[in-house]
Amino acid sequence: MFWFWLILGIIVLFIIVKSIVIVNQYEGGLIFRLGRVVGKLKPGINIIIPFLDVPVKVDIRTRVTDVPPQEMITKDNAVVKVDAVVYYRVIDVEKAILEVEDYEYAIINLAQTTLRAIIGSMELDEVLNKREYINSKLLEILDRETDAWGVRIEKVEVKEIDPPEDIKNAMAQQMKAERLKRAAILEAEGEKQSRILRAEGIAESLRIEAEGQAKAIQIVAEAAREYFKDEAQLYKALEVANNVLKDNTKYVISENVLDVVKNFIKKDSA
């Protein structure tokens, strides 16, 4: 008798346990009774009929899945290896369970075929330079196609685009050439600026020397006029001084020293 009640109690406990389904806050689901949907699972404790009801739960959080890398042929017949990552969320539990057998597997395969079609419509340069376009186009198509499965595609990112080795080598050589070109331009600009600065320095030095020489000529003229009262003697002395300056100066003066002094004296006398 004891064993009877013990077995009966175990059976009752087992039935009670089987009749309780605990659903997390981030889950949803359906209750199938003899193959038909008879209700939805809600977060918390759900009571079902053991052995008749079958609960099916679905995670409704945002999930991420990798699209495995695969080789694709571009419009100009270049072979590239591309992989991606897809962020999605189940928004309709009933559709996700009833309309597709395995929505995650379906999303991965749909992403692969769609990505292959997008890459096949673009040339290699476009594939390498228009990653954002590929992302947006893939997101648009996936979100539209998965709507019937009760799934929302939130984000799609192409992780890596791997071109052939010869293309990568050519790109590396091009980058190296660009760096060398920029370095040569910078060096040339620096040399040009240096030459300009040196030329400006020499020009400024010559200007200062010329101004000093002109000032010296003016002082000499004034002193000569005071010393030589006779204008003829003055011109004779200036002519001798001018010849001495012409033989010894290291600068080229645009006007004859004698003419400069004569003009100065005439201007001063007037």
mmCIF file of C-alpha atoms in Angstrom:
data_model
loop_
_atom_site.group_PDB
_atom_site.id
_atom_site.type_symbol
_atom_site.label_atom_id
_atom_site.label_comp_id
_atom_site.label_asym_id
_atom_site.label_seq_id
_atom_site.Cartn_x
_atom_site.Cartn_y
_atom_site.Cartn_z
ATOM 1 C CA MET A 1 0.000 0.000 0.000
ATOM 2 C CA PHE A 2 2.844 2.333 0.815
ATOM 3 C CA TRP A 3 4.429 1.754 -2.555
ATOM 4 C CA PHE A 4 1.146 2.393 -4.294
ATOM 5 C CA TRP A 5 0.745 5.839 -2.765
ATOM 6 C CA LEU A 6 4.398 6.580 -3.354
ATOM 7 C CA ILE A 7 4.149 5.734 -7.036
ATOM 8 C CA LEU A 8 0.862 7.611 -7.309
ATOM 9 C CA GLY A 9 2.431 10.670 -5.706
ATOM 10 C CA ILE A 10 5.376 10.538 -8.091
ATOM 11 C CA ILE A 11 3.026 10.299 -11.051
ATOM 12 C CA VAL A 12 0.956 13.248 -9.836
ATOM 13 C CA LEU A 13 4.109 15.287 -9.227
ATOM 14 C CA PHE A 14 5.365 14.415 -12.681
ATOM 15 C CA ILE A 15 2.073 15.489 -14.265
ATOM 16 C CA ILE A 16 2.124 18.781 -12.352
ATOM 17 C CA VAL A 17 5.692 19.460 -13.455
ATOM 18 C CA LYS A 18 4.829 18.652 -17.079
ATOM 19 C CA SER A 19 1.821 20.955 -16.951
ATOM 20 C CA ILE A 20 3.893 24.007 -16.014
ATOM 21 C CA VAL A 21 5.885 25.920 -18.640
ATOM 22 C CA ILE A 22 8.021 28.853 -17.511
ATOM 23 C CA VAL A 23 8.650 31.493 -20.172
ATOM 24 C CA ASN A 24 11.323 34.174 -19.733
ATOM 25 C CA GLN A 25 10.566 37.838 -20.312
ATOM 26 C CA TYR A 26 12.647 37.822 -23.517
ATOM 27 C CA GLU A 27 10.786 34.823 -24.967
ATOM 28 C CA GLY A 28 7.515 34.162 -26.734
ATOM 29 C CA GLY A 29 5.894 31.039 -28.083
ATOM 30 C CA LEU A 30 2.887 28.971 -29.117
ATOM 31 C CA ILE A 31 1.008 26.030 -27.606
ATOM 32 C CA PHE A 32 0.259 23.166 -29.983
ATOM 33 C CA ARG A 33 -2.465 20.669 -29.035
ATOM 34 C CA LEU A 34 -2.586 17.622 -31.224
ATOM 35 C CA GLY A 35 -0.899 19.586 -34.008
ATOM 36 C CA ARG A 36 -3.040 22.736 -33.808
ATOM 37 C CA VAL A 37 -2.216 26.112 -32.278
ATOM 38 C CA VAL A 38 -4.458 26.662 -29.266
ATOM 39 C CA GLY A 39 -2.763 29.581 -27.575
ATOM 40 C CA LYS A 40 0.324 31.694 -27.013
ATOM 41 C CA LEU A 41 2.936 31.437 -24.326
ATOM 42 C CA LYS A 42 3.317 34.518 -22.177
ATOM 43 C CA PRO A 43 6.235 35.527 -19.900
ATOM 44 C CA GLY A 44 5.929 33.797 -16.526
ATOM 45 C CA ILE A 45 4.132 30.554 -15.629
ATOM 46 C CA ASN A 46 1.928 28.929 -18.266
ATOM 47 C CA ILE A 47 -0.345 25.933 -17.598
ATOM 48 C CA ILE A 48 -0.727 23.339 -20.330
ATOM 49 C CA ILE A 49 -2.233 19.839 -20.621
ATOM 50 C CA PRO A 50 0.572 17.302 -20.267
ATOM 51 C CA PHE A 51 1.130 14.904 -23.157
ATOM 52 C CA LEU A 52 -1.443 16.746 -25.278
ATOM 53 C CA ASP A 53 0.051 20.228 -25.437
ATOM 54 C CA VAL A 54 3.484 20.934 -26.897
ATOM 55 C CA PRO A 55 5.028 24.363 -26.099
ATOM 56 C CA VAL A 56 7.377 25.957 -28.661
ATOM 57 C CA LYS A 57 9.410 28.909 -27.456
ATOM 58 C CA VAL A 58 11.222 31.602 -29.472
ATOM 59 C CA ASP A 59 13.847 34.132 -28.373
ATOM 60 C CA ILE A 60 12.548 37.604 -29.305
ATOM 61 C CA ARG A 61 15.729 39.537 -28.461
ATOM 62 C CA THR A 62 17.964 41.035 -31.120
ATOM 63 C CA ARG A 63 20.263 38.283 -32.296
ATOM 64 C CA VAL A 64 23.338 38.268 -34.491
ATOM 65 C CA THR A 65 24.392 35.651 -36.977
ATOM 66 C CA ASP A 66 27.448 35.373 -39.207
ATOM 67 C CA VAL A 67 27.143 34.929 -42.942
ATOM 68 C CA PRO A 68 30.048 32.578 -43.764
ATOM 69 C CA PRO A 69 32.660 33.846 -46.259
ATOM 70 C CA GLN A 70 32.158 32.723 -49.819
ATOM 71 C CA GLU A 71 33.771 33.438 -53.170
ATOM 72 C CA MET A 72 31.792 35.697 -55.484
ATOM 73 C CA ILE A 73 32.370 36.904 -59.044
ATOM 74 C CA THR A 74 32.078 40.605 -59.801
ATOM 75 C CA LYS A 75 30.681 42.133 -62.975
ATOM 76 C CA ASP A 76 34.208 42.402 -64.450
ATOM 77 C CA ASN A 77 34.929 38.720 -63.630
ATOM 78 C CA ALA A 78 37.110 39.276 -60.550
ATOM 79 C CA VAL A 79 36.799 36.731 -57.744
ATOM 80 C CA VAL A 80 36.399 38.165 -54.232
ATOM 81 C CA LYS A 81 35.698 36.513 -50.903
ATOM 82 C CA VAL A 82 33.029 38.295 -48.859
ATOM 83 C CA ASP A 83 31.450 37.659 -45.465
ATOM 84 C CA ALA A 84 28.932 39.606 -43.426
ATOM 85 C CA VAL A 85 27.035 39.772 -40.150
ATOM 86 C CA VAL A 86 23.265 40.168 -39.773
ATOM 87 C CA TYR A 87 21.380 41.586 -36.765
ATOM 88 C CA TYR A 88 17.737 40.528 -36.607
ATOM 89 C CA ARG A 89 14.800 40.212 -34.235
ATOM 90 C CA VAL A 90 11.608 38.120 -34.200
ATOM 91 C CA ILE A 91 8.635 40.503 -34.103
ATOM 92 C CA ASP A 92 5.868 38.021 -34.906
ATOM 93 C CA VAL A 93 6.246 34.759 -32.984
ATOM 94 C CA GLU A 94 3.418 32.991 -34.826
ATOM 95 C CA LYS A 95 4.914 33.675 -38.272
ATOM 96 C CA ALA A 96 8.421 32.770 -37.108
ATOM 97 C CA ILE A 97 7.179 29.338 -36.019
ATOM 98 C CA LEU A 98 4.549 28.582 -38.636
ATOM 99 C CA GLU A 99 5.882 30.210 -41.822
ATOM 100 C CA VAL A 100 9.490 28.986 -41.830
ATOM 101 C CA GLU A 101 11.140 25.853 -40.522
ATOM 102 C CA ASP A 102 14.368 27.486 -39.239
ATOM 103 C CA TYR A 103 14.372 31.255 -39.655
ATOM 104 C CA GLU A 104 18.039 31.684 -38.693
ATOM 105 C CA TYR A 105 19.210 29.150 -41.267
ATOM 106 C CA ALA A 106 16.887 30.740 -43.816
ATOM 107 C CA ILE A 107 18.279 34.213 -43.090
ATOM 108 C CA ILE A 108 21.877 33.023 -43.570
ATOM 109 C CA ASN A 109 21.128 31.385 -46.910
ATOM 110 C CA LEU A 110 19.056 34.319 -48.117
ATOM 111 C CA ALA A 111 21.864 36.706 -47.153
ATOM 112 C CA GLN A 112 24.405 34.614 -49.074
ATOM 113 C CA THR A 113 22.378 34.478 -52.269
ATOM 114 C CA THR A 114 21.406 38.152 -52.065
ATOM 115 C CA LEU A 115 24.982 39.226 -51.402
ATOM 116 C CA ARG A 116 26.149 37.135 -54.361
ATOM 117 C CA ALA A 117 23.636 38.892 -56.612
ATOM 118 C CA ILE A 118 24.651 42.362 -55.394
ATOM 119 C CA ILE A 119 28.382 41.702 -55.847
ATOM 120 C CA GLY A 120 27.722 40.210 -59.291
ATOM 121 C CA SER A 121 26.094 43.466 -60.428
ATOM 122 C CA MET A 122 29.109 45.595 -59.446
ATOM 123 C CA GLU A 123 32.655 45.945 -60.753
ATOM 124 C CA LEU A 124 35.610 45.242 -58.475
ATOM 125 C CA ASP A 125 36.421 48.916 -57.853
ATOM 126 C CA GLU A 126 32.818 49.554 -56.833
ATOM 127 C CA VAL A 127 32.805 46.530 -54.519
ATOM 128 C CA LEU A 128 35.934 47.786 -52.760
ATOM 129 C CA ASN A 129 34.801 51.417 -52.505
ATOM 130 C CA LYS A 130 31.025 51.171 -51.953
ATOM 131 C CA ARG A 131 30.705 49.075 -48.825
ATOM 132 C CA GLU A 132 27.954 51.290 -47.403
ATOM 133 C CA TYR A 133 25.922 50.836 -50.582
ATOM 134 C CA ILE A 134 26.276 47.050 -50.316
ATOM 135 C CA ASN A 135 25.183 47.168 -46.658
ATOM 136 C CA SER A 136 22.112 49.285 -47.357
ATOM 137 C CA LYS A 137 21.094 47.262 -50.417
ATOM 138 C CA LEU A 138 21.471 43.965 -48.549
ATOM 139 C CA LEU A 139 19.502 45.324 -45.587
ATOM 140 C CA GLU A 140 16.690 46.518 -47.838
ATOM 141 C CA ILE A 141 16.284 43.177 -49.617
ATOM 142 C CA LEU A 142 16.605 40.998 -46.491
ATOM 143 C CA ASP A 143 14.135 43.064 -44.487
ATOM 144 C CA ARG A 144 11.589 42.887 -47.279
ATOM 145 C CA GLU A 145 11.960 39.150 -47.850
ATOM 146 C CA THR A 146 11.963 38.151 -44.164
ATOM 147 C CA ASP A 147 8.831 40.122 -43.338
ATOM 148 C CA ALA A 148 6.745 37.049 -44.198
ATOM 149 C CA TRP A 149 8.687 35.103 -41.553
ATOM 150 C CA GLY A 150 7.872 37.577 -38.777
ATOM 151 C CA VAL A 151 11.514 38.683 -38.636
ATOM 152 C CA ARG A 152 12.880 42.238 -38.777
ATOM 153 C CA ILE A 153 16.430 42.759 -40.102
ATOM 154 C CA GLU A 154 17.852 45.580 -38.003
ATOM 155 C CA LYS A 155 21.355 45.894 -39.403
ATOM 156 C CA VAL A 156 23.680 44.293 -41.934
ATOM 157 C CA GLU A 157 27.439 44.811 -42.077
ATOM 158 C CA VAL A 158 29.902 43.443 -44.604
ATOM 159 C CA LYS A 159 32.823 42.345 -42.450
ATOM 160 C CA GLU A 160 35.538 41.712 -45.003
ATOM 161 C CA ILE A 161 36.047 41.944 -48.742
ATOM 162 C CA ASP A 162 39.094 39.937 -49.755
ATOM 163 C CA PRO A 163 40.236 40.562 -53.368
ATOM 164 C CA PRO A 164 42.626 38.254 -55.280
ATOM 165 C CA GLU A 165 46.342 38.304 -54.447
ATOM 166 C CA ASP A 166 47.364 40.069 -57.659
ATOM 167 C CA ILE A 167 44.828 42.818 -56.973
ATOM 168 C CA LYS A 168 46.088 43.188 -53.402
ATOM 169 C CA ASN A 169 49.682 43.415 -54.641
ATOM 170 C CA ALA A 170 48.708 46.046 -57.200
ATOM 171 C CA MET A 171 46.860 48.026 -54.507
ATOM 172 C CA ALA A 172 49.902 47.839 -52.225
ATOM 173 C CA GLN A 173 52.166 49.108 -55.006
ATOM 174 C CA GLN A 174 49.734 51.908 -55.780
ATOM 175 C CA MET A 175 49.631 52.955 -52.124
ATOM 176 C CA LYS A 176 53.427 52.922 -51.989
ATOM 177 C CA ALA A 177 53.624 55.041 -55.146
ATOM 178 C CA GLU A 178 51.130 57.510 -53.697
ATOM 179 C CA ARG A 179 53.156 57.807 -50.491
ATOM 180 C CA LEU A 180 56.363 58.383 -52.470
ATOM 181 C CA LYS A 181 54.582 60.957 -54.618
ATOM 182 C CA ARG A 182 53.313 62.859 -51.579
ATOM 183 C CA ALA A 183 56.780 62.765 -50.018
ATOM 184 C CA ALA A 184 58.368 64.104 -53.222
ATOM 185 C CA ILE A 185 55.785 66.891 -53.426
ATOM 186 C CA LEU A 186 56.406 67.886 -49.816
ATOM 187 C CA GLU A 187 60.169 67.849 -50.370
ATOM 188 C CA ALA A 188 59.833 69.974 -53.512
ATOM 189 C CA GLU A 189 57.563 72.432 -51.734
ATOM 190 C CA GLY A 190 60.033 72.680 -48.879
ATOM 191 C CA GLU A 191 62.928 73.271 -51.253
ATOM 192 C CA LYS A 192 60.924 75.874 -53.145
ATOM 193 C CA GLN A 193 60.036 77.696 -49.947
ATOM 194 C CA SER A 194 63.641 77.557 -48.805
ATOM 195 C CA ARG A 195 64.851 79.081 -52.066
ATOM 196 C CA ILE A 196 62.216 81.803 -51.874
ATOM 197 C CA LEU A 197 63.275 82.666 -48.342
ATOM 198 C CA ARG A 198 66.958 82.728 -49.329
ATOM 199 C CA ALA A 199 66.191 84.936 -52.334
ATOM 200 C CA GLU A 200 64.133 87.291 -50.203
ATOM 201 C CA GLY A 201 66.969 87.442 -47.669
ATOM 202 C CA ILE A 202 69.528 88.292 -50.349
ATOM 203 C CA ALA A 203 67.209 90.894 -51.888
ATOM 204 C CA GLU A 204 66.648 92.484 -48.482
ATOM 205 C CA SER A 205 70.394 92.511 -47.823
ATOM 206 C CA LEU A 206 71.114 94.165 -51.183
ATOM 207 C CA ARG A 207 68.391 96.729 -50.567
ATOM 208 C CA ILE A 208 69.864 97.632 -47.183
ATOM 209 C CA GLU A 209 73.374 97.827 -48.688
ATOM 210 C CA ALA A 210 72.093 100.019 -51.529
ATOM 211 C CA GLU A 211 70.305 102.334 -49.122
ATOM 212 C CA GLY A 212 73.454 102.570 -47.019
ATOM 213 C CA GLN A 213 75.586 103.293 -50.057
ATOM 214 C CA ALA A 214 73.155 105.968 -51.247
ATOM 215 C CA LYS A 215 73.254 107.539 -47.798
ATOM 216 C CA ALA A 216 77.041 107.445 -47.859
ATOM 217 C CA ILE A 217 77.100 109.154 -51.265
ATOM 218 C CA GLN A 218 74.810 111.852 -49.930
ATOM 219 C CA ILE A 219 77.089 112.444 -46.939
ATOM 220 C CA VAL A 220 80.178 112.510 -49.169
ATOM 221 C CA ALA A 221 78.510 115.035 -51.491
ATOM 222 C CA GLU A 222 77.608 117.308 -48.619
ATOM 223 C CA ALA A 223 81.103 117.131 -47.177
ATOM 224 C CA ALA A 224 82.691 117.701 -50.587
ATOM 225 C CA ARG A 225 80.586 120.753 -51.238
ATOM 226 C CA GLU A 226 81.628 122.271 -47.942
ATOM 227 C CA TYR A 227 85.287 121.463 -48.521
ATOM 228 C CA PHE A 228 85.543 122.497 -52.196
ATOM 229 C CA LYS A 229 84.287 126.018 -52.682
ATOM 230 C CA ASP A 230 85.051 125.999 -56.370
ATOM 231 C CA GLU A 231 82.505 123.918 -58.284
ATOM 232 C CA ALA A 232 85.085 122.883 -60.904
ATOM 233 C CA GLN A 233 87.389 121.516 -58.214
ATOM 234 C CA LEU A 234 84.413 119.779 -56.647
ATOM 235 C CA TYR A 235 83.469 117.939 -59.861
ATOM 236 C CA LYS A 236 87.094 116.985 -60.473
ATOM 237 C CA ALA A 237 87.382 115.493 -56.982
ATOM 238 C CA LEU A 238 84.070 113.661 -57.361
ATOM 239 C CA GLU A 239 85.148 112.223 -60.690
ATOM 240 C CA VAL A 240 88.290 110.808 -59.083
ATOM 241 C CA ALA A 241 86.252 109.395 -56.182
ATOM 242 C CA ASN A 242 83.777 107.861 -58.588
ATOM 243 C CA ASN A 243 86.531 106.073 -60.510
ATOM 244 C CA VAL A 244 87.906 104.673 -57.278
ATOM 245 C CA LEU A 245 84.436 103.390 -56.252
ATOM 246 C CA LYS A 246 83.823 101.801 -59.638
ATOM 247 C CA ASP A 247 87.116 99.906 -59.452
ATOM 248 C CA ASN A 248 86.629 98.615 -55.911
ATOM 249 C CA THR A 249 82.889 98.172 -55.181
ATOM 250 C CA LYS A 250 81.357 94.694 -55.235
ATOM 251 C CA TYR A 251 77.866 95.958 -55.969
ATOM 252 C CA VAL A 252 76.405 97.111 -59.278
ATOM 253 C CA ILE A 253 74.839 100.582 -59.008
ATOM 254 C CA SER A 254 72.234 101.634 -61.525
ATOM 255 C CA GLU A 255 73.517 105.177 -61.832
ATOM 256 C CA ASN A 256 76.967 106.732 -62.034
ATOM 257 C CA VAL A 257 78.129 108.001 -58.651
ATOM 258 C CA LEU A 258 79.193 111.298 -60.156
ATOM 259 C CA ASP A 259 75.774 111.888 -61.716
ATOM 260 C CA VAL A 260 74.107 111.073 -58.424
ATOM 261 C CA VAL A 261 76.215 113.584 -56.556
ATOM 262 C CA LYS A 262 75.741 116.244 -59.217
ATOM 263 C CA ASN A 263 71.984 115.812 -59.093
ATOM 264 C CA PHE A 264 72.049 115.984 -55.336
ATOM 265 C CA ILE A 265 74.081 119.200 -55.389
ATOM 266 C CA LYS A 266 71.854 120.808 -58.016
ATOM 267 C CA LYS A 267 68.732 119.847 -56.053
ATOM 268 C CA ASP A 268 70.184 121.185 -52.870
ATOM 269 C CA SER A 269 71.303 124.436 -54.517
ATOM 270 C CA ALA A 270 67.856 125.001 -55.957
#
